[in-house]
PDB file of C-alpha atoms and ligand atoms in Angstrom:
ATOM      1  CA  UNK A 132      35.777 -22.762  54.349  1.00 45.00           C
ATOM      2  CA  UNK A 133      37.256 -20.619  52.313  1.00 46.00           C
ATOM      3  CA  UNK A 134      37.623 -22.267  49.030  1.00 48.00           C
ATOM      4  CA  UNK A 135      34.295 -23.351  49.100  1.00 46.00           C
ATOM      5  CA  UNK A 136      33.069 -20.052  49.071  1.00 50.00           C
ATOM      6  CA  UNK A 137      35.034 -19.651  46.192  1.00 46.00           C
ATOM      7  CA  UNK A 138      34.221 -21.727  43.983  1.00 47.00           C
ATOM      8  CA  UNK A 139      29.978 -21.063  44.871  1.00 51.00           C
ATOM      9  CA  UNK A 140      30.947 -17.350  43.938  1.00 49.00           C
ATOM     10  CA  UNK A 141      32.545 -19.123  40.978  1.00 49.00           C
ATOM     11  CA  UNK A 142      30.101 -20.792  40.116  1.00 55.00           C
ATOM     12  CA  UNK A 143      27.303 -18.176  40.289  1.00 50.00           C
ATOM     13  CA  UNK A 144      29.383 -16.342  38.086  1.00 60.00           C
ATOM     14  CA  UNK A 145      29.561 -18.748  35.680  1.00 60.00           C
ATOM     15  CA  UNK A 146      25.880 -19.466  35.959  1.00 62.00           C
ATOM     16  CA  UNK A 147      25.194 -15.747  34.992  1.00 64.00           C
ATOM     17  CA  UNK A 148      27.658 -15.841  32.239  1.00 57.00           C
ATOM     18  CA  UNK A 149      26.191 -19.003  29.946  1.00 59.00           C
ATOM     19  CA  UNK A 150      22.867 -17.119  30.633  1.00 60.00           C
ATOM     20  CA  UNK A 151      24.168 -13.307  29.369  1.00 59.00           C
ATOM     21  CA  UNK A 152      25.967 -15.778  26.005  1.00 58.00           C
ATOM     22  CA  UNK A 153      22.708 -17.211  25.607  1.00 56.00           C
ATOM     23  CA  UNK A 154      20.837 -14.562  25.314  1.00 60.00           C
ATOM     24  CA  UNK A 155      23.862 -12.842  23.560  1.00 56.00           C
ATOM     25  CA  UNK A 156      23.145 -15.944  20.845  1.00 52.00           C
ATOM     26  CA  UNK A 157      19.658 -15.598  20.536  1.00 51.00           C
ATOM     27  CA  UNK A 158      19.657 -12.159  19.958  1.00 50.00           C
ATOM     28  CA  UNK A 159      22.450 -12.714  17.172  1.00 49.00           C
ATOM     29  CA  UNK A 160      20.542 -15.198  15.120  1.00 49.00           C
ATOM     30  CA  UNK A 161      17.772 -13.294  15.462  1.00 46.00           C
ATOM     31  CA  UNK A 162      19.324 -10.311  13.718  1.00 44.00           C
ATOM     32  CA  UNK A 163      21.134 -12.661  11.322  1.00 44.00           C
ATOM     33  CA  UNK A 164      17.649 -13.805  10.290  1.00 43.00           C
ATOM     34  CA  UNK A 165      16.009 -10.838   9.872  1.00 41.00           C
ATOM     35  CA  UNK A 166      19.342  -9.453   7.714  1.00 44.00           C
ATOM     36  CA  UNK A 167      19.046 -12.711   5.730  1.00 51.00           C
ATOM     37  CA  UNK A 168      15.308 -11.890   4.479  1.00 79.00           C
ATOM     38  CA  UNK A 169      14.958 -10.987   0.824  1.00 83.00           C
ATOM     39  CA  UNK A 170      12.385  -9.473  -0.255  1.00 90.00           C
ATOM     40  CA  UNK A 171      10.750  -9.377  -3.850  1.00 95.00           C
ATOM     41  CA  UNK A 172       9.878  -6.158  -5.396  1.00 96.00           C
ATOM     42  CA  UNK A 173       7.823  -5.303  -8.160  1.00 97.00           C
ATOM     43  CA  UNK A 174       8.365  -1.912  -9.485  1.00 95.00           C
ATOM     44  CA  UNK A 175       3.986  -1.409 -10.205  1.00 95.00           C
ATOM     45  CA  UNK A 176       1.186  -3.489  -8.764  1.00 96.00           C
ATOM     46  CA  UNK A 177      -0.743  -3.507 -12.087  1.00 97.00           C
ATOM     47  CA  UNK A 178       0.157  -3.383 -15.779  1.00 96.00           C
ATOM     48  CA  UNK A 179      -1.474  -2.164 -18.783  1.00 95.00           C
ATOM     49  CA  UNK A 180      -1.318  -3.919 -22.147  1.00 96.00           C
ATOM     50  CA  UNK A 181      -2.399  -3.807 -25.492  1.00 95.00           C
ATOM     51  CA  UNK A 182      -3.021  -7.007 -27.095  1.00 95.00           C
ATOM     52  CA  UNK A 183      -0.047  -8.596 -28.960  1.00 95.00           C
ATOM     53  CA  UNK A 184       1.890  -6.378 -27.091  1.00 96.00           C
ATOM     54  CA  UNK A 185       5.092  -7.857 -25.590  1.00 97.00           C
ATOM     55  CA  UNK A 186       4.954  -6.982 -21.450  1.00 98.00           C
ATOM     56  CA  UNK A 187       7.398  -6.946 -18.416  1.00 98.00           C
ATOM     57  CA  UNK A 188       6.430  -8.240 -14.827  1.00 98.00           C
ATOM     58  CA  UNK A 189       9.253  -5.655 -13.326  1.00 97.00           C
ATOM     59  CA  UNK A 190      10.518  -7.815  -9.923  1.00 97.00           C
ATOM     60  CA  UNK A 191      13.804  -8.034  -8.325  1.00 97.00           C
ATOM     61  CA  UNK A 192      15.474  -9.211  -4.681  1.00 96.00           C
ATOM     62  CA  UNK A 193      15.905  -6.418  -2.285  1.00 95.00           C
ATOM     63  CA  UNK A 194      18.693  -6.600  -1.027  1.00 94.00           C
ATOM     64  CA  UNK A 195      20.321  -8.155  -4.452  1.00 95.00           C
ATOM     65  CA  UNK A 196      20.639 -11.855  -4.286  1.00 94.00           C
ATOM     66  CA  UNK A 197      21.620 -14.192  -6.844  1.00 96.00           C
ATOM     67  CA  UNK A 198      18.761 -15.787  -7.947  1.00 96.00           C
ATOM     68  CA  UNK A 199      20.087 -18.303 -10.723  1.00 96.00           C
ATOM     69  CA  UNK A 200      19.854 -21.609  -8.675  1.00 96.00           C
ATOM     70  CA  UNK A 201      16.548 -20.861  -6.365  1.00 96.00           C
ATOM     71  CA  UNK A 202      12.921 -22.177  -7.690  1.00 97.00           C
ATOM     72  CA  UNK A 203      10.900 -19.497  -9.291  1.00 98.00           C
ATOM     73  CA  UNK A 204       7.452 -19.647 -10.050  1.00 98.00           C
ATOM     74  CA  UNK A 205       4.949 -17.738 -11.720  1.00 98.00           C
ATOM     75  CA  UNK A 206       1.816 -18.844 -12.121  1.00 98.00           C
ATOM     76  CA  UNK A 207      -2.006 -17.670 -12.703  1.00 98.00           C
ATOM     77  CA  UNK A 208      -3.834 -19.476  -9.349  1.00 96.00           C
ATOM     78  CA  UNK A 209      -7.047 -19.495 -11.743  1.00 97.00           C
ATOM     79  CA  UNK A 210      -5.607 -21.445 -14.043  1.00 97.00           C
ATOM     80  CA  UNK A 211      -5.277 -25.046 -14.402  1.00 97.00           C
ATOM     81  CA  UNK A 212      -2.247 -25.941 -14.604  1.00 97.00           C
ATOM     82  CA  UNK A 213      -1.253 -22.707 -12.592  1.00 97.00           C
ATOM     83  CA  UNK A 214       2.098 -22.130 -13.846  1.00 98.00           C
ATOM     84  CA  UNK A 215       3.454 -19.380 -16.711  1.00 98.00           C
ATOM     85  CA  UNK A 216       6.655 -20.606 -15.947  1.00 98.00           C
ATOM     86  CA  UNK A 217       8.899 -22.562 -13.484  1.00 98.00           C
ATOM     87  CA  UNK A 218      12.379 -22.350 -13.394  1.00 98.00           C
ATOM     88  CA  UNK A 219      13.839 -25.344 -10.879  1.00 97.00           C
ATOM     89  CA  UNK A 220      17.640 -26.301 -10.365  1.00 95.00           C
ATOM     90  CA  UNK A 221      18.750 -23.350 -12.916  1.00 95.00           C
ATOM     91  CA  UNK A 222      16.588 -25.019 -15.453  1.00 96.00           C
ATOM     92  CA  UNK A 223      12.949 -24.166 -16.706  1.00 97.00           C
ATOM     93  CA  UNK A 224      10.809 -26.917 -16.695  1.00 97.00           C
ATOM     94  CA  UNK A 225       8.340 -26.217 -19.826  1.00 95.00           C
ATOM     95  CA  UNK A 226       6.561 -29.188 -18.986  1.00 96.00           C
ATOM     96  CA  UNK A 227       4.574 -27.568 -16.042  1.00 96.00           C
ATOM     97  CA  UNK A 228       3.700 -25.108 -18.197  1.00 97.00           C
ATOM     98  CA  UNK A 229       0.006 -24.335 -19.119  1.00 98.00           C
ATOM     99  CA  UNK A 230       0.069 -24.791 -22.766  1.00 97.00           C
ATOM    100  CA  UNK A 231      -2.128 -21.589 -23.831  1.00 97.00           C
ATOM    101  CA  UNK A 232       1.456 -19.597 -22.400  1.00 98.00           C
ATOM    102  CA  UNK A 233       3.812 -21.969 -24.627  1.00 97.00           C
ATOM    103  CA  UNK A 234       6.776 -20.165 -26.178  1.00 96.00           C
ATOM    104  CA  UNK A 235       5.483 -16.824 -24.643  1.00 98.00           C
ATOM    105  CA  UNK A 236       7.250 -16.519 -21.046  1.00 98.00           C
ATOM    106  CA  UNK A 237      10.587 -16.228 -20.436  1.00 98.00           C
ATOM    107  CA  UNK A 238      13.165 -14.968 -17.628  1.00 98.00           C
ATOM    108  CA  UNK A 239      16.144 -12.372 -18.396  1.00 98.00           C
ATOM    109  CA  UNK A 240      18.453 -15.373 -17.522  1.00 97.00           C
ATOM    110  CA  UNK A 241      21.847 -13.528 -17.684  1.00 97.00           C
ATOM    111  CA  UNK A 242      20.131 -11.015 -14.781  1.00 98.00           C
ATOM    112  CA  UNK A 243      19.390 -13.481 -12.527  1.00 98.00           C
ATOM    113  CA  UNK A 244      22.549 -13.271 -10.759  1.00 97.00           C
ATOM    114  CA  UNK A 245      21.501  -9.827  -9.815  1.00 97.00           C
ATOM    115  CA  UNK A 246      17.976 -10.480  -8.630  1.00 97.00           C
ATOM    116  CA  UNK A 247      15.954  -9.911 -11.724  1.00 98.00           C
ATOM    117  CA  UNK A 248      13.364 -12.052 -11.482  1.00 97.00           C
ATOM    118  CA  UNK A 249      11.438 -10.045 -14.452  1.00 98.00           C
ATOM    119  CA  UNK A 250       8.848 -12.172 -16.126  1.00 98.00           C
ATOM    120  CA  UNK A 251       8.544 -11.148 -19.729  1.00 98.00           C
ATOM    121  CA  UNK A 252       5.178 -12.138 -21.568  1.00 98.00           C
ATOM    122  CA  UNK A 253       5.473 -12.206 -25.371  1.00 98.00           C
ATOM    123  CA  UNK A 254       2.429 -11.434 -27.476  1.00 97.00           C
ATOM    124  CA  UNK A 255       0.050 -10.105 -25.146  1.00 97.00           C
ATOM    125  CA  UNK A 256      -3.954 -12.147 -25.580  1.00 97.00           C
ATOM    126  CA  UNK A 257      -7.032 -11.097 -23.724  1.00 96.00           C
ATOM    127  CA  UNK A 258      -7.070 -14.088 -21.939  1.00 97.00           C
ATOM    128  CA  UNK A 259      -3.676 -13.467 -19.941  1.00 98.00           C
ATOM    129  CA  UNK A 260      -5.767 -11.221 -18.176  1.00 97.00           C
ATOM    130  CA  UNK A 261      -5.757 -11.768 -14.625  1.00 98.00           C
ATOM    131  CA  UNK A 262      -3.278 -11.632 -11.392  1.00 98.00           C
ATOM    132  CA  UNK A 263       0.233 -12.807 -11.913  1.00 98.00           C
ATOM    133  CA  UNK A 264       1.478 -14.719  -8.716  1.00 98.00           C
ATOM    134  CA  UNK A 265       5.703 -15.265  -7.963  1.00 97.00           C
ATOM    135  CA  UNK A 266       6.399 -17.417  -5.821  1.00 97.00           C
ATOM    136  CA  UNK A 267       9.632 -19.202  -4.524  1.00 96.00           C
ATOM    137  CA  UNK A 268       9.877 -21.144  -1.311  1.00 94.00           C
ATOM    138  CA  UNK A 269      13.453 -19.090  -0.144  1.00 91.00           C
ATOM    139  CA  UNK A 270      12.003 -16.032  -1.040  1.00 93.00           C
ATOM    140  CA  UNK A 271       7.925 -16.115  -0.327  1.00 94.00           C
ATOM    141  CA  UNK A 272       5.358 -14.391  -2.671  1.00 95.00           C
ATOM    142  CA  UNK A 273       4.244 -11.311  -4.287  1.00 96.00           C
ATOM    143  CA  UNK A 274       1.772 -10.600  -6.902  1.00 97.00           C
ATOM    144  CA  UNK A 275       0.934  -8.830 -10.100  1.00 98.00           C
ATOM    145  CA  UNK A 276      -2.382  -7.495 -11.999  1.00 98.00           C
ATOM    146  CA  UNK A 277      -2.009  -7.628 -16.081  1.00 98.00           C
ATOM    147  CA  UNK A 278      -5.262  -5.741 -17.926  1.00 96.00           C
ATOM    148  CA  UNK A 279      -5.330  -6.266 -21.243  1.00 96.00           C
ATOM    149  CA  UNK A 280      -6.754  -3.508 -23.099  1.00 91.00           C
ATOM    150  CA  UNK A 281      -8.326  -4.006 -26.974  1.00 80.00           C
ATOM    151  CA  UNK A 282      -6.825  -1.490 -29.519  1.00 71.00           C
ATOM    152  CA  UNK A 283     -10.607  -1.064 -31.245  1.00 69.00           C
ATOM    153  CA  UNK A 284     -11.870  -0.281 -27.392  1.00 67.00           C
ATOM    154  CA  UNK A 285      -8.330   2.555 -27.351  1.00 63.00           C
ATOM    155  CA  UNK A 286      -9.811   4.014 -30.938  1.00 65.00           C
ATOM    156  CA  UNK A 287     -13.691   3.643 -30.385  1.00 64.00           C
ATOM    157  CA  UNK A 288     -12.552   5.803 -27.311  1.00 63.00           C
ATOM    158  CA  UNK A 289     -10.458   8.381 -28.756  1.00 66.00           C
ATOM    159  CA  UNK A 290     -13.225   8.834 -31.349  1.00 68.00           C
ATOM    160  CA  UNK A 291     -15.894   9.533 -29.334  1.00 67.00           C
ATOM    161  CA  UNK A 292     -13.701  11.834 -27.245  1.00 60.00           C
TER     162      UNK A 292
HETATM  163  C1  NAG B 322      15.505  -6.607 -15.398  1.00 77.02           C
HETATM  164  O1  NAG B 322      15.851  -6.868 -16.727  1.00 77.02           O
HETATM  165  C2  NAG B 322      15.023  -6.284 -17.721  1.00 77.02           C
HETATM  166  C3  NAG B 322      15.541  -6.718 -19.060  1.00 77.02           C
HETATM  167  O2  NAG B 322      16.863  -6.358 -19.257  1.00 77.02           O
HETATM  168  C4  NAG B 322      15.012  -4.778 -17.562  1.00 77.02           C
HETATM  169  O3  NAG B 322      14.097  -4.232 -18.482  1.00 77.02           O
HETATM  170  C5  NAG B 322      14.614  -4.408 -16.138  1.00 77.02           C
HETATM  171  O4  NAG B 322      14.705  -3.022 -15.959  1.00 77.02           O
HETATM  172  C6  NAG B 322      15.500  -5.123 -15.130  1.00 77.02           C
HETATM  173  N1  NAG B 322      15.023  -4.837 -13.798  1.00 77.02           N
HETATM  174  C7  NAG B 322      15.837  -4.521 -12.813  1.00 77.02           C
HETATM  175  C8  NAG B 322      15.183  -4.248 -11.502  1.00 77.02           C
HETATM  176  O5  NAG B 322      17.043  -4.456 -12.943  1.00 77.02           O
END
């Protein structure tokens, strides 16, 4: 009789011990996941810019992540084709770029590897107004507002000031 009693305590035990290591797992991963989240910061929410202006979308990964390899995207979603620029594969494909941003939009390439994900937009028009969307599928999405101010609006003002 003994033994049997045993090995039912035994097994109880046991029982209550792959429960406590699952749980013990789950709560692990869970923690690992939530550590594993970057997140993309932009230094400001909106920028101000006089045309032909060069301009800086300020964004890196918090916590710092190397970013050389992952897709980035930045696009306008009003525009048609969306995209200002789309780096795949540690390559920018110019291709999926909308032509009226050609030569103008570029990455700080040798920062990558520290999270800058800065977009820089060259020669500032009045039609890049508009919101500014990042997006990569390991790192989700965050958004920026460019206004593009005139410099005749900047001295009509100051003159009638
Ligand atoms: C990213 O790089 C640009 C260009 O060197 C710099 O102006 C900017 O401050 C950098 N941003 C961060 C967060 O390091």
């Amino acid at each position: 009789m003994l033994p049997v009693r045993v090995s039912q305590s035994f097994n109880l035990q046991s029982g209550a011990f792959t429960v406590l290591v699952f749980h013990t797992v789950v709560f692990l991963s869970l923690i690992h996941s939530c550590r594993g989240q970057h997140k993309v910061v932009c230094l400001t929410e909106t920028i101000v810019a006089m045309v032909d202006e060069d301009v800086i979308f300020p964004c890196h990964l918090d916590p710092v992540m190397d970013a050389f390899g992952l897709t980035l995207e930045w696009g306008r979603p009003d525009l048609n084709p969306r995209f200002v620029l789309v780096r795949r594969d540690g390559k920018e494909i110019e291709s999926m770029k909308h032509p009226s941003y050609e030569g103008r939009t570029s990455l700080f390439t040798d920062q990558l590897k520290q999270g800058n994900i800065s977009l820089k937009l060259s020669k500032v028009k009045l039609s890049d107004e508009g919101r500014y969307r990042f997006f990569s599928p390991q790192l989700g999405e965050t958004a920026v507002q460019l206004v593009v101010g005139k410099w005749e609006h900047f001295v009509l003002k100051v003159i009638y000031i």
